[in-house]
Short mmCIF file of C-alpha atoms in Angstrom, two decimals:
data_model
loop_
_atom_site.label_atom_id
_atom_site.label_comp_id
_atom_site.label_asym_id
_atom_site.label_seq_id
_atom_site.Cartn_x
_atom_site.Cartn_y
_atom_site.Cartn_z
CA UNK A 1 -40.75 26.12 14.08
CA UNK A 2 -44.40 24.90 13.49
CA UNK A 3 -45.89 23.60 9.87
CA UNK A 4 -49.74 24.77 9.68
CA UNK A 5 -51.74 23.35 6.90
CA UNK A 6 -54.12 26.80 6.98
CA UNK A 7 -57.90 26.67 5.85
CA UNK A 8 -57.96 28.18 2.56
CA UNK A 9 -61.13 29.54 3.10
CA UNK A 10 -59.20 32.22 5.71
CA UNK A 11 -55.93 32.86 3.77
CA UNK A 12 -57.22 36.50 1.76
CA UNK A 13 -58.79 37.16 4.56
CA UNK A 14 -59.03 38.22 8.69
CA UNK A 15 -59.96 36.42 11.00
CA UNK A 16 -62.46 36.98 13.07
CA UNK A 17 -61.78 36.18 17.03
CA UNK A 18 -63.95 36.72 19.70
CA UNK A 19 -63.83 40.35 21.83
CA UNK A 20 -60.87 40.54 24.01
CA UNK A 21 -62.12 40.80 27.76
CA UNK A 22 -60.01 42.84 29.49
CA UNK A 23 -56.95 41.00 31.16
CA UNK A 24 -55.34 41.42 34.29
CA UNK A 25 -51.82 41.48 35.01
CA UNK A 26 -50.26 38.83 35.84
CA UNK A 27 -49.82 38.37 39.71
CA UNK A 28 -46.18 38.63 40.17
CA UNK A 29 -44.60 35.00 39.88
CA UNK A 30 -47.87 33.13 38.53
CA UNK A 31 -48.05 30.73 36.30
CA UNK A 32 -49.35 33.23 33.67
CA UNK A 33 -46.46 35.37 34.03
CA UNK A 34 -44.17 32.53 33.73
CA UNK A 35 -45.36 31.40 30.38
CA UNK A 36 -44.85 35.07 29.40
CA UNK A 37 -42.15 34.59 30.55
CA UNK A 38 -41.44 32.43 28.02
CA UNK A 39 -42.93 33.67 25.50
CA UNK A 40 -41.99 36.74 24.92
CA UNK A 41 -38.20 34.84 25.06
CA UNK A 42 -39.02 32.51 21.42
CA UNK A 43 -40.42 35.85 19.65
CA UNK A 44 -36.97 37.68 20.77
CA UNK A 45 -35.91 33.97 19.75
CA UNK A 46 -37.24 33.93 16.31
CA UNK A 47 -37.35 38.12 15.13
CA UNK A 48 -34.30 37.79 14.36
CA UNK A 49 -34.84 37.98 10.12
CA UNK A 50 -38.62 38.34 10.33
CA UNK A 51 -38.62 42.38 9.21
CA UNK A 52 -39.10 42.04 5.43
CA UNK A 53 -41.44 38.29 5.57
CA UNK A 54 -45.20 39.23 4.89
CA UNK A 55 -46.91 38.51 8.22
CA UNK A 56 -49.99 36.07 7.23
CA UNK A 57 -53.44 36.41 9.35
CA UNK A 58 -53.60 34.09 11.84
CA UNK A 59 -56.36 30.99 12.24
CA UNK A 60 -60.40 31.55 13.03
CA UNK A 61 -60.70 30.25 16.35
CA UNK A 62 -61.76 26.66 17.69
CA UNK A 63 -59.72 25.76 12.72
CA UNK A 64 -58.16 23.08 13.78
CA UNK A 65 -53.77 23.76 13.21
CA UNK A 66 -50.51 21.49 12.47
CA UNK A 67 -47.56 22.63 14.74
CA UNK A 68 -44.08 21.74 15.47
CA UNK A 69 -42.89 22.37 18.95
CA UNK A 70 -39.93 24.40 19.72
CA UNK A 71 -39.28 24.48 23.86
CA UNK A 72 -41.16 23.54 26.23
CA UNK A 73 -41.97 26.42 28.67
CA UNK A 74 -41.94 25.95 32.24
CA UNK A 75 -45.37 26.01 33.55
CA UNK A 76 -44.77 22.52 31.55
CA UNK A 77 -46.80 23.47 28.02
CA UNK A 78 -44.92 23.44 24.40
CA UNK A 79 -44.62 25.86 22.79
CA UNK A 80 -44.61 27.13 19.23
CA UNK A 81 -43.78 29.49 17.42
CA UNK A 82 -45.39 30.23 13.58
CA UNK A 83 -43.33 32.45 11.06
CA UNK A 84 -45.34 32.69 8.57
CA UNK A 85 -48.02 35.00 11.00
CA UNK A 86 -45.20 35.40 14.03
CA UNK A 87 -46.94 34.31 17.07
CA UNK A 88 -46.13 31.35 19.69
CA UNK A 89 -48.86 28.58 20.51
CA UNK A 90 -48.93 27.14 23.63
CA UNK A 91 -50.03 23.35 23.62
CA UNK A 92 -50.21 21.65 25.98
CA UNK A 93 -49.74 17.80 26.38
CA UNK A 94 -46.48 18.59 24.44
CA UNK A 95 -42.52 17.67 23.99
CA UNK A 96 -39.82 19.21 21.66
CA UNK A 97 -39.96 17.63 18.11
CA UNK A 98 -43.54 16.71 18.11
CA UNK A 99 -45.81 17.92 15.54
CA UNK A 100 -49.12 18.25 16.85
CA UNK A 101 -52.73 19.28 15.89
CA UNK A 102 -54.27 21.43 18.00
CA UNK A 103 -56.91 23.40 17.86
CA UNK A 104 -56.94 27.32 18.25
CA UNK A 105 -59.44 28.28 20.80
CA UNK A 106 -57.91 31.54 23.75
CA UNK A 107 -56.19 34.97 21.47
CA UNK A 108 -54.09 36.99 24.01
CA UNK A 109 -53.54 39.56 20.52
CA UNK A 110 -50.79 41.95 22.24
CA UNK A 111 -48.88 39.56 23.32
CA UNK A 112 -49.13 37.62 20.58
CA UNK A 113 -49.45 34.52 21.48
CA UNK A 114 -52.43 31.55 21.42
CA UNK A 115 -53.88 28.81 23.93
CA UNK A 116 -54.62 25.96 21.65
CA UNK A 117 -56.57 22.68 22.84
CA UNK A 118 -53.80 19.27 21.63
CA UNK A 119 -55.92 17.63 19.54
CA UNK A 120 -53.75 14.22 18.65
CA UNK A 121 -49.58 13.34 17.86
CA UNK A 122 -48.40 13.65 14.25
CA UNK A 123 -45.67 12.71 14.65
CA UNK A 124 -44.15 12.34 17.48
CA UNK A 125 -40.38 13.35 19.38
CA UNK A 126 -37.85 11.17 19.84
CA UNK A 127 -38.03 12.70 23.04
CA UNK A 128 -41.86 11.18 23.39
CA UNK A 129 -42.76 7.60 24.55
CA UNK A 130 -46.55 7.17 25.41
CA UNK A 131 -45.87 3.60 26.76
CA UNK A 132 -44.78 5.81 29.08
CA UNK A 133 -48.09 7.04 29.97
CA UNK A 134 -50.11 5.42 32.90
CA UNK A 135 -53.33 7.50 32.68
CA UNK A 136 -56.48 7.06 30.45
CA UNK A 137 -57.28 10.46 31.76
CA UNK A 138 -54.28 12.26 30.65
CA UNK A 139 -54.54 14.55 27.46
CA UNK A 140 -58.00 16.15 29.39
CA UNK A 141 -56.81 15.96 32.63
CA UNK A 142 -55.13 19.53 34.17
CA UNK A 143 -53.06 17.76 36.75
CA UNK A 144 -50.16 16.43 34.98
CA UNK A 145 -48.78 17.27 31.93
CA UNK A 146 -45.06 14.37 31.77
CA UNK A 147 -46.46 11.33 31.67
CA UNK A 148 -44.99 10.83 28.32
CA UNK A 149 -41.38 12.21 28.88
CA UNK A 150 -38.96 9.98 30.56
CA UNK A 151 -37.93 10.52 34.14
CA UNK A 152 -34.94 12.02 33.27
CA UNK A 153 -36.33 14.42 31.03
CA UNK A 154 -37.94 15.59 34.05
CA UNK A 155 -35.57 15.79 36.62
CA UNK A 156 -33.56 17.53 33.59
CA UNK A 157 -36.30 19.88 33.12
CA UNK A 158 -36.64 21.01 35.95
CA UNK A 159 -33.70 22.03 36.67
CA UNK A 160 -34.04 24.55 33.25
CA UNK A 161 -36.57 25.72 34.90
CA UNK A 162 -35.16 26.48 38.45
CA UNK A 163 -32.03 28.22 36.08
CA UNK A 164 -35.24 30.26 34.01
CA UNK A 165 -36.16 31.39 37.31
CA UNK A 166 -32.88 33.04 38.46
CA UNK A 167 -32.90 34.47 35.90
CA UNK A 168 -36.14 36.26 34.93
CA UNK A 169 -36.63 36.73 37.89
CA UNK A 170 -34.00 37.41 40.71
CA UNK A 171 -33.00 41.19 38.98
CA UNK A 172 -29.11 39.64 40.10
CA UNK A 173 -25.91 39.68 37.66
CA UNK A 174 -25.02 35.86 36.28
CA UNK A 175 -22.25 36.21 38.60
CA UNK A 176 -23.44 35.55 41.59
CA UNK A 177 -25.61 32.76 40.45
CA UNK A 178 -24.40 29.36 41.42
CA UNK A 179 -25.32 26.78 39.26
CA UNK A 180 -28.00 24.83 39.50
CA UNK A 181 -27.42 21.38 41.56
CA UNK A 182 -29.58 18.62 39.67
CA UNK A 183 -32.52 17.69 39.97
CA UNK A 184 -33.57 15.46 43.27
CA UNK A 185 -36.09 12.82 42.24
CA UNK A 186 -38.50 11.41 44.34
CA UNK A 187 -38.48 7.43 44.56
CA UNK A 188 -41.75 7.07 43.73
CA UNK A 189 -42.91 8.77 39.91
CA UNK A 190 -46.13 6.65 40.45
CA UNK A 191 -48.18 6.56 43.77
CA UNK A 192 -46.51 8.96 46.26
CA UNK A 193 -49.49 11.52 46.92
CA UNK A 194 -51.18 10.89 50.07
CA UNK A 195 -53.54 14.18 49.71
CA UNK A 196 -56.25 13.71 47.07
CA UNK A 197 -59.31 16.20 46.74
CA UNK A 198 -61.34 15.65 43.18
CA UNK A 199 -65.00 17.57 43.50
CA UNK A 200 -68.11 17.90 42.58
CA UNK A 201 -69.88 20.86 40.75
CA UNK A 202 -74.14 21.24 42.87
CA UNK A 203 -77.05 20.22 40.38
CA UNK A 204 -77.41 22.36 37.24
CA UNK A 205 -79.88 22.42 34.44
CA UNK A 206 -83.31 21.07 34.28
CA UNK A 207 -82.58 17.16 31.61
CA UNK A 208 -85.16 15.02 34.66
CA UNK A 209 -82.93 11.39 33.74
CA UNK A 210 -80.58 13.88 35.79
CA UNK A 211 -82.16 16.93 38.29
CA UNK A 212 -85.16 16.62 40.68
CA UNK A 213 -87.07 19.42 43.35
CA UNK A 214 -87.40 18.83 46.98
CA UNK A 215 -89.10 21.21 48.05
CA UNK A 216 -88.40 24.06 45.24
CA UNK A 217 -85.36 23.12 45.01
CA UNK A 218 -82.92 21.14 43.06
CA UNK A 219 -80.82 18.26 43.68
CA UNK A 220 -79.53 15.51 41.98
CA UNK A 221 -81.57 12.28 40.87
CA UNK A 222 -77.49 10.48 39.83
CA UNK A 223 -73.84 11.51 40.89
CA UNK A 224 -72.08 14.12 38.72
CA UNK A 225 -69.04 13.52 37.19
CA UNK A 226 -66.36 13.17 40.71
CA UNK A 227 -63.08 13.80 39.95
CA UNK A 228 -61.22 17.09 38.64
CA UNK A 229 -60.92 20.06 36.01
CA UNK A 230 -60.57 20.09 31.77
CA UNK A 231 -57.27 21.46 30.28
CA UNK A 232 -57.86 24.29 28.63
CA UNK A 233 -61.91 23.63 28.67
CA UNK A 234 -64.66 24.03 32.49
CA UNK A 235 -66.43 21.45 33.35
CA UNK A 236 -64.93 18.26 36.48
CA UNK A 237 -64.63 15.02 34.61
CA UNK A 238 -65.28 12.34 36.13
CA UNK A 239 -62.53 10.67 37.61
CA UNK A 240 -62.58 6.50 38.93
CA UNK A 241 -58.92 6.22 39.56
CA UNK A 242 -55.97 8.78 40.10
CA UNK A 243 -52.64 6.57 39.45
CA UNK A 244 -50.57 8.90 41.28
CA UNK A 245 -52.41 8.59 44.26
CA UNK A 246 -51.30 5.54 46.55
CA UNK A 247 -53.46 2.81 46.88
CA UNK A 248 -54.74 3.71 50.23
CA UNK A 249 -55.98 7.04 48.84
CA UNK A 250 -57.26 5.23 44.86
CA UNK A 251 -59.22 3.02 47.69
CA UNK A 252 -60.27 5.62 49.10
CA UNK A 253 -61.47 6.94 45.52
CA UNK A 254 -63.41 3.90 45.19
CA UNK A 255 -65.38 4.53 48.37
CA UNK A 256 -66.07 7.65 48.76
CA UNK A 257 -67.19 7.62 44.87
CA UNK A 258 -69.82 5.22 45.98
CA UNK A 259 -70.84 7.09 48.82
CA UNK A 260 -71.16 10.04 47.02
CA UNK A 261 -73.84 7.92 44.75
CA UNK A 262 -76.11 6.76 47.50
CA UNK A 263 -76.37 10.30 49.23
CA UNK A 264 -76.36 12.29 45.95
CA UNK A 265 -80.28 13.45 46.53
CA UNK A 266 -78.64 15.21 50.36
CA UNK A 267 -76.58 17.68 48.82
CA UNK A 268 -78.05 20.87 47.62
CA UNK A 269 -74.51 22.41 45.68
CA UNK A 270 -70.87 20.93 44.38
CA UNK A 271 -68.58 20.05 47.31
CA UNK A 272 -64.97 19.06 47.25
CA UNK A 273 -63.51 15.72 48.75
CA UNK A 274 -60.99 14.76 50.30
CA UNK A 275 -59.27 11.56 49.93
CA UNK A 276 -55.72 11.27 52.67
CA UNK A 277 -53.20 8.79 53.97
CA UNK A 278 -52.61 7.83 57.46
CA UNK A 279 -50.53 5.88 59.10
CA UNK A 280 -49.63 3.98 61.69
CA UNK A 281 -46.43 2.25 62.93
CA UNK A 282 -46.78 0.11 64.67
CA UNK A 283 -43.88 -3.22 66.57
CA UNK A 284 -43.84 -6.97 64.71
CA UNK A 285 -44.71 -8.60 68.23
CA UNK A 286 -47.23 -6.05 69.52
CA UNK A 287 -49.41 -6.86 65.58
CA UNK A 288 -48.67 -10.62 66.08
CA UNK A 289 -48.29 -12.01 69.45
CA UNK A 290 -52.16 -13.84 70.70
CA UNK A 291 -53.79 -12.93 67.22
CA UNK A 292 -54.54 -14.81 65.06
CA UNK A 293 -53.74 -14.94 61.70
CA UNK A 294 -57.64 -13.98 60.20
CA UNK A 295 -57.18 -10.99 63.36
CA UNK A 296 -54.21 -9.75 61.97
CA UNK A 297 -54.83 -9.89 58.46
CA UNK A 298 -55.82 -6.14 57.34
CA UNK A 299 -59.06 -5.24 55.46
CA UNK A 300 -60.13 -3.28 52.63
CA UNK A 301 -59.83 -0.31 54.33
CA UNK A 302 -56.56 -1.20 55.22
CA UNK A 303 -53.38 -1.96 53.50
CA UNK A 304 -50.23 -2.92 55.14
CA UNK A 305 -46.19 -2.69 54.95
CA UNK A 306 -44.13 -4.27 55.98
CA UNK A 307 -40.25 -3.18 57.05
CA UNK A 308 -38.58 -5.34 59.45
CA UNK A 309 -38.90 -4.73 62.75
CA UNK A 310 -42.21 -3.26 62.31
CA UNK A 311 -45.84 -2.58 60.00
CA UNK A 312 -47.24 0.87 58.37
CA UNK A 313 -50.96 0.61 58.37
CA UNK A 314 -52.80 3.08 55.84
CA UNK A 315 -55.48 4.33 55.73
CA UNK A 316 -57.57 6.47 54.07
CA UNK A 317 -59.51 9.31 56.14
CA UNK A 318 -62.27 11.90 54.65
CA UNK A 319 -62.95 13.53 56.93
CA UNK A 320 -61.76 17.71 56.93
CA UNK A 321 -61.35 18.15 60.44
CA UNK A 322 -60.05 14.11 61.64
CA UNK A 323 -56.49 13.95 62.80
CA UNK A 324 -53.98 12.19 60.40
CA UNK A 325 -50.63 10.33 61.15
CA UNK A 326 -46.67 10.86 59.29
CA UNK A 327 -43.95 8.99 59.29
CA UNK A 328 -40.53 10.01 58.30
CA UNK A 329 -37.89 8.25 59.19
CA UNK A 330 -37.84 8.14 63.57
CA UNK A 331 -39.93 11.21 62.94
CA UNK A 332 -44.24 10.85 63.49
CA UNK A 333 -46.38 14.29 62.42
CA UNK A 334 -49.88 14.86 63.21
CA UNK A 335 -52.31 16.91 61.55
CA UNK A 336 -55.50 17.82 60.44
CA UNK A 337 -56.26 15.95 57.95
CA UNK A 338 -57.18 19.27 55.46
CA UNK A 339 -54.43 21.27 56.13
CA UNK A 340 -51.88 21.23 54.08
CA UNK A 341 -48.33 18.67 54.45
CA UNK A 342 -46.47 17.99 52.05
CA UNK A 343 -48.01 15.05 50.12
CA UNK A 344 -45.37 13.18 48.67
CA UNK A 345 -43.93 10.81 51.91
CA UNK A 346 -41.31 8.85 49.92
CA UNK A 347 -39.19 12.30 49.39
CA UNK A 348 -39.41 12.95 52.30
CA UNK A 349 -36.34 11.45 54.26
CA UNK A 350 -33.69 13.02 51.30
CA UNK A 351 -35.63 16.15 51.06
CA UNK A 352 -34.90 16.28 55.06
CA UNK A 353 -31.46 15.09 55.12
CA UNK A 354 -30.51 17.71 52.32
CA UNK A 355 -31.51 20.43 54.61
CA UNK A 356 -29.63 19.42 57.75
CA UNK A 357 -26.52 19.50 55.77
CA UNK A 358 -26.90 23.30 54.44
CA UNK A 359 -28.12 24.39 58.02
CA UNK A 360 -24.96 24.38 59.41
CA UNK A 361 -21.88 25.95 57.31
CA UNK A 362 -19.14 23.56 56.61
CA UNK A 363 -16.00 24.45 58.93
CA UNK A 364 -13.78 26.60 56.32
CA UNK A 365 -9.96 25.64 55.39
CA UNK A 366 -8.81 28.87 56.85
CA UNK A 367 -7.36 27.85 60.32
CA UNK A 368 -7.15 32.05 61.14
CA UNK A 369 -11.23 31.75 59.35
CA UNK A 370 -12.33 28.85 61.70
CA UNK A 371 -11.46 30.63 65.16
CA UNK A 372 -12.79 33.65 64.17
CA UNK A 373 -16.61 32.36 63.20
CA UNK A 374 -19.04 31.72 65.26
CA UNK A 375 -20.76 28.26 65.55
CA UNK A 376 -24.62 28.53 64.78
CA UNK A 377 -26.54 26.68 67.91
CA UNK A 378 -29.68 28.11 67.05
CA UNK A 379 -32.67 28.04 64.69
CA UNK A 380 -35.20 30.26 63.34
CA UNK A 381 -38.20 28.35 61.93
CA UNK A 382 -40.40 30.72 59.83
CA UNK A 383 -43.81 29.51 58.94
CA UNK A 384 -43.05 27.05 60.58
CA UNK A 385 -46.43 24.80 59.58
CA UNK A 386 -46.27 22.04 61.91
CA UNK A 387 -43.45 21.92 62.70
CA UNK A 388 -41.47 19.70 59.97
CA UNK A 389 -38.23 21.25 59.89
CA UNK A 390 -38.48 21.92 64.50
CA UNK A 391 -39.10 18.98 64.85
CA UNK A 392 -36.39 17.22 61.86
CA UNK A 393 -33.48 19.46 62.67
CA UNK A 394 -33.86 20.39 66.52
CA UNK A 395 -31.08 18.39 67.33
CA UNK A 396 -28.56 19.92 65.88
CA UNK A 397 -29.07 23.15 67.78
CA UNK A 398 -28.84 24.09 71.36
CA UNK A 399 -32.74 25.52 70.79
CA UNK A 400 -34.53 25.90 68.14
CA UNK A 401 -37.65 28.41 67.73
CA UNK A 402 -41.26 27.61 65.29
CA UNK A 403 -42.76 31.64 64.38
CA UNK A 404 -46.48 31.14 62.66
CA UNK A 405 -48.79 33.11 61.65
CA UNK A 406 -51.90 30.98 62.31
CA UNK A 407 -52.17 30.26 65.64
CA UNK A 408 -54.14 26.67 64.80
CA UNK A 409 -49.59 25.54 63.12
CA UNK A 410 -48.45 26.00 66.60
CA UNK A 411 -50.37 24.03 68.29
CA UNK A 412 -50.08 21.18 65.65
CA UNK A 413 -45.98 22.22 66.03
CA UNK A 414 -46.22 22.05 69.82
CA UNK A 415 -48.01 18.63 69.82
CA UNK A 416 -45.54 16.65 67.48
CA UNK A 417 -42.34 18.92 69.44
CA UNK A 418 -43.87 16.81 72.45
CA UNK A 419 -44.65 13.53 70.93
CA UNK A 420 -41.45 12.98 69.00
CA UNK A 421 -39.96 13.47 73.18
CA UNK A 422 -38.37 16.61 71.54
CA UNK A 423 -36.78 19.58 74.72
CA UNK A 424 -34.79 22.59 73.24
CA UNK A 425 -37.76 23.36 70.33
CA UNK A 426 -41.02 26.55 70.88
CA UNK A 427 -44.03 27.77 68.80
CA UNK A 428 -44.82 32.01 68.20
CA UNK A 429 -47.31 32.81 67.05
CA UNK A 430 -46.23 36.18 65.52
CA UNK A 431 -47.93 39.44 63.44
CA UNK A 432 -46.81 39.77 60.55
CA UNK A 433 -45.76 42.64 60.88
CA UNK A 434 -43.63 42.14 63.93
CA UNK A 435 -41.85 37.70 63.62
CA UNK A 436 -38.98 39.01 64.23
CA UNK A 437 -39.68 41.14 68.00
CA UNK A 438 -38.94 38.26 70.16
CA UNK A 439 -35.66 36.03 68.77
CA UNK A 440 -33.51 36.84 71.03
CA UNK A 441 -30.84 34.39 69.53
CA UNK A 442 -27.47 35.97 68.57
CA UNK A 443 -28.39 36.42 64.75
CA UNK A 444 -24.58 35.19 64.32
CA UNK A 445 -24.82 32.41 65.69
CA UNK A 446 -28.46 31.45 63.84
CA UNK A 447 -30.06 30.16 60.53
CA UNK A 448 -33.50 30.90 59.97
CA UNK A 449 -35.11 28.61 57.86
CA UNK A 450 -38.33 29.81 55.78
CA UNK A 451 -40.80 27.91 53.75
CA UNK A 452 -43.63 30.83 52.67
CA UNK A 453 -46.47 29.75 51.11
CA UNK A 454 -46.49 29.97 46.39
CA UNK A 455 -46.45 33.91 46.75
CA UNK A 456 -43.50 33.97 48.27
CA UNK A 457 -42.21 36.71 51.12
CA UNK A 458 -44.17 39.97 51.17
CA UNK A 459 -41.59 42.93 51.92
CA UNK A 460 -42.11 43.31 55.41
CA UNK A 461 -40.86 40.05 56.10
CA UNK A 462 -37.98 40.24 53.81
CA UNK A 463 -37.06 43.17 55.18
CA UNK A 464 -37.57 42.61 59.15
CA UNK A 465 -35.48 39.24 58.17
CA UNK A 466 -32.47 41.47 56.62
CA UNK A 467 -33.02 43.64 59.77
CA UNK A 468 -32.57 40.44 62.03
CA UNK A 469 -29.00 39.45 59.37
CA UNK A 470 -28.81 35.86 60.78
CA UNK A 471 -25.45 34.05 59.60
CA UNK A 472 -27.63 32.22 57.73
CA UNK A 473 -30.73 31.26 55.44
CA UNK A 474 -31.57 28.49 54.23
CA UNK A 475 -35.03 29.39 51.50
CA UNK A 476 -37.63 26.31 51.43
CA UNK A 477 -40.57 26.77 48.44
CA UNK A 478 -42.65 25.61 45.71
CA UNK A 479 -42.41 28.83 43.96
CA UNK A 480 -38.68 28.84 42.79
CA UNK A 481 -40.15 31.87 40.10
CA UNK A 482 -41.23 33.99 43.16
CA UNK A 483 -38.27 32.32 45.58
CA UNK A 484 -35.83 33.73 42.67
CA UNK A 485 -37.45 37.30 42.97
CA UNK A 486 -37.67 37.15 47.44
CA UNK A 487 -33.39 35.36 46.83
CA UNK A 488 -32.21 38.96 44.85
CA UNK A 489 -34.01 41.07 46.54
CA UNK A 490 -31.95 39.39 49.61
CA UNK A 491 -28.72 39.33 47.84
CA UNK A 492 -29.42 43.70 47.25
CA UNK A 493 -30.05 43.90 50.61
CA UNK A 494 -33.33 45.18 49.71
CA UNK A 495 -32.44 48.11 48.07
CA UNK A 496 -32.86 47.61 44.17
CA UNK A 497 -28.64 47.62 43.42
CA UNK A 498 -26.83 45.30 42.14
CA UNK A 499 -24.02 43.85 44.85
CA UNK A 500 -20.96 43.51 42.96
CA UNK A 501 -19.11 40.79 43.69
CA UNK A 502 -15.50 42.34 45.42
CA UNK A 503 -11.96 40.17 44.81
CA UNK A 504 -11.62 39.79 48.19
CA UNK A 505 -15.36 37.78 48.55
CA UNK A 506 -16.18 40.09 51.01
CA UNK A 507 -18.54 43.70 52.35
CA UNK A 508 -17.52 46.31 54.38
CA UNK A 509 -19.40 47.59 57.48
CA UNK A 510 -22.55 48.84 56.46
CA UNK A 511 -22.65 47.12 53.41
CA UNK A 512 -26.13 46.27 52.41
CA UNK A 513 -25.14 42.85 50.03
CA UNK A 514 -24.92 41.11 52.44
CA UNK A 515 -25.76 37.85 51.75
CA UNK A 516 -24.48 35.58 49.03
CA UNK A 517 -26.11 32.79 47.67
CA UNK A 518 -24.29 29.50 48.61
CA UNK A 519 -26.27 26.73 46.13
CA UNK A 520 -29.58 26.41 43.78
CA UNK A 521 -31.18 22.85 44.06
CA UNK A 522 -34.12 21.81 42.46
CA UNK A 523 -36.81 18.92 44.05
CA UNK A 524 -39.35 16.92 43.00
CA UNK A 525 -42.27 16.37 44.78
CA UNK A 526 -44.99 16.14 41.91
CA UNK A 527 -43.05 13.47 39.04
CA UNK A 528 -45.26 13.40 36.23
CA UNK A 529 -45.80 17.33 36.71
CA UNK A 530 -44.27 20.88 36.13
CA UNK A 531 -43.71 21.63 40.07
CA UNK A 532 -40.97 21.90 41.12
CA UNK A 533 -39.55 22.52 44.78
CA UNK A 534 -36.48 24.19 45.44
CA UNK A 535 -33.37 24.95 48.18
CA UNK A 536 -32.02 28.65 48.40
CA UNK A 537 -28.40 28.64 50.58
CA UNK A 538 -27.34 31.59 51.40
CA UNK A 539 -24.90 32.81 54.22
CA UNK A 540 -23.55 36.48 55.28
CA UNK A 541 -20.69 37.66 53.57
CA UNK A 542 -17.59 37.49 56.00
CA UNK A 543 -16.95 41.88 57.04
CA UNK A 544 -14.19 44.01 57.33
CA UNK A 545 -14.74 45.67 60.68
CA UNK A 546 -12.44 48.78 61.96
CA UNK A 547 -9.32 47.06 62.91
CA UNK A 548 -8.96 44.93 60.01
CA UNK A 549 -10.18 41.08 61.70
CA UNK A 550 -13.16 39.86 59.84
CA UNK A 551 -16.03 39.23 61.82
CA UNK A 552 -19.09 36.23 59.99
#
């Protein structure tokens, strides 16, 4: 609950607010919708007993107010409820228990909340530890939210985010949603990002110290700010270093800033820079034999990591069309540098080990069921991208098929299975409306791994998946809210009705709700930020056939 110091000049009159534009409905599972649900929950919590309270006017725009933070939202912002105005204030860079001086900036009156800018901490919460902050741009940059929180608290918060996601978005009765497992942390909390994409804006204005004209066209005379967006404010701030980037990416940022400064006059518009780590794995004998000590030293552009039998040479790629190489344990991946690939390779080995443990079921303790249960022999890797799961899981199966709608992804995946000597995998570029048409694997012997983009799966895909009816589904997601929505659809069988949990845990033949959630686990790929990844494991419930026998 907040305590506020309101300027005396505005206590007895209604505030002047900027005329609100008509707001679009937030996208399903978007940050806006997630924040709004958290706000509604806190309003509901404090609504009891407020009926007879005289409501005070809101502060004017850009006025400073004192707020005490009640809780953290799933978006990483602090939320402070003000009983005087019965509104919620959204405060970045804050933790529960902080008393913050903030500036009222954006009023969403129909939803009873106000976005603010962080100014300073008046009284720190016991949870806050500013000595942990390693970035001079924290509280300016929109990238990190949690540098003042110890890592254990970050992991526990992310577990709570996944828990709320299934409460708010799955539409399922709590009885069919298992407890959320503890968050799997990242071995590196800083220096983990293998890709950064800072940018700079195009030439604008007419300041002769900054702008020159070439053939009547504006050009930058000096380099503009190169970095990221400011939190809650327009414009790009100048970023000289980013401590969550890997060492070689940070070195690449410095070199690219120098290059842009030299060449800025050639840019007609703004640009986004690419900084992507690439790795070369060299056996130590190949590195050392026949070379002088001077020849074996890394150059300024190369960072070396030594291991007992090999050396990893790290370089930073800045060309969008170049090839980057990543190693995950003993697996090698080559990707187009500008395309998507997981950006924290320190957590990937543990993540892959967990997925390997999930794709095959634990053996049933019931011997009769064990005899009836068919072994899972096949993998379908939907949204396969560059083949991450096909490559790393292929040894567990007789055959694997990766599916993606992007031909470029299929080419990358095919290259990666060949580079890793895998012979039991194939890939198909399939139309989104017919992803499973060409799959010949028997569904009762197949596990499907899906890893969609942030927007999740569309209903056509989910209906195809239900129709194919694999015995097991492992859903990996970078947005636990759209994941919860999609898992709810699968658990309900797409029929919109709640699934009733039967006494024997079995579904009758033809029952639409054929899946149960075995487990839910969050992963932290992006320490210091509010982002959380989630893994949901679903399995088909045993059915009773007409002769009373159990089948999968």
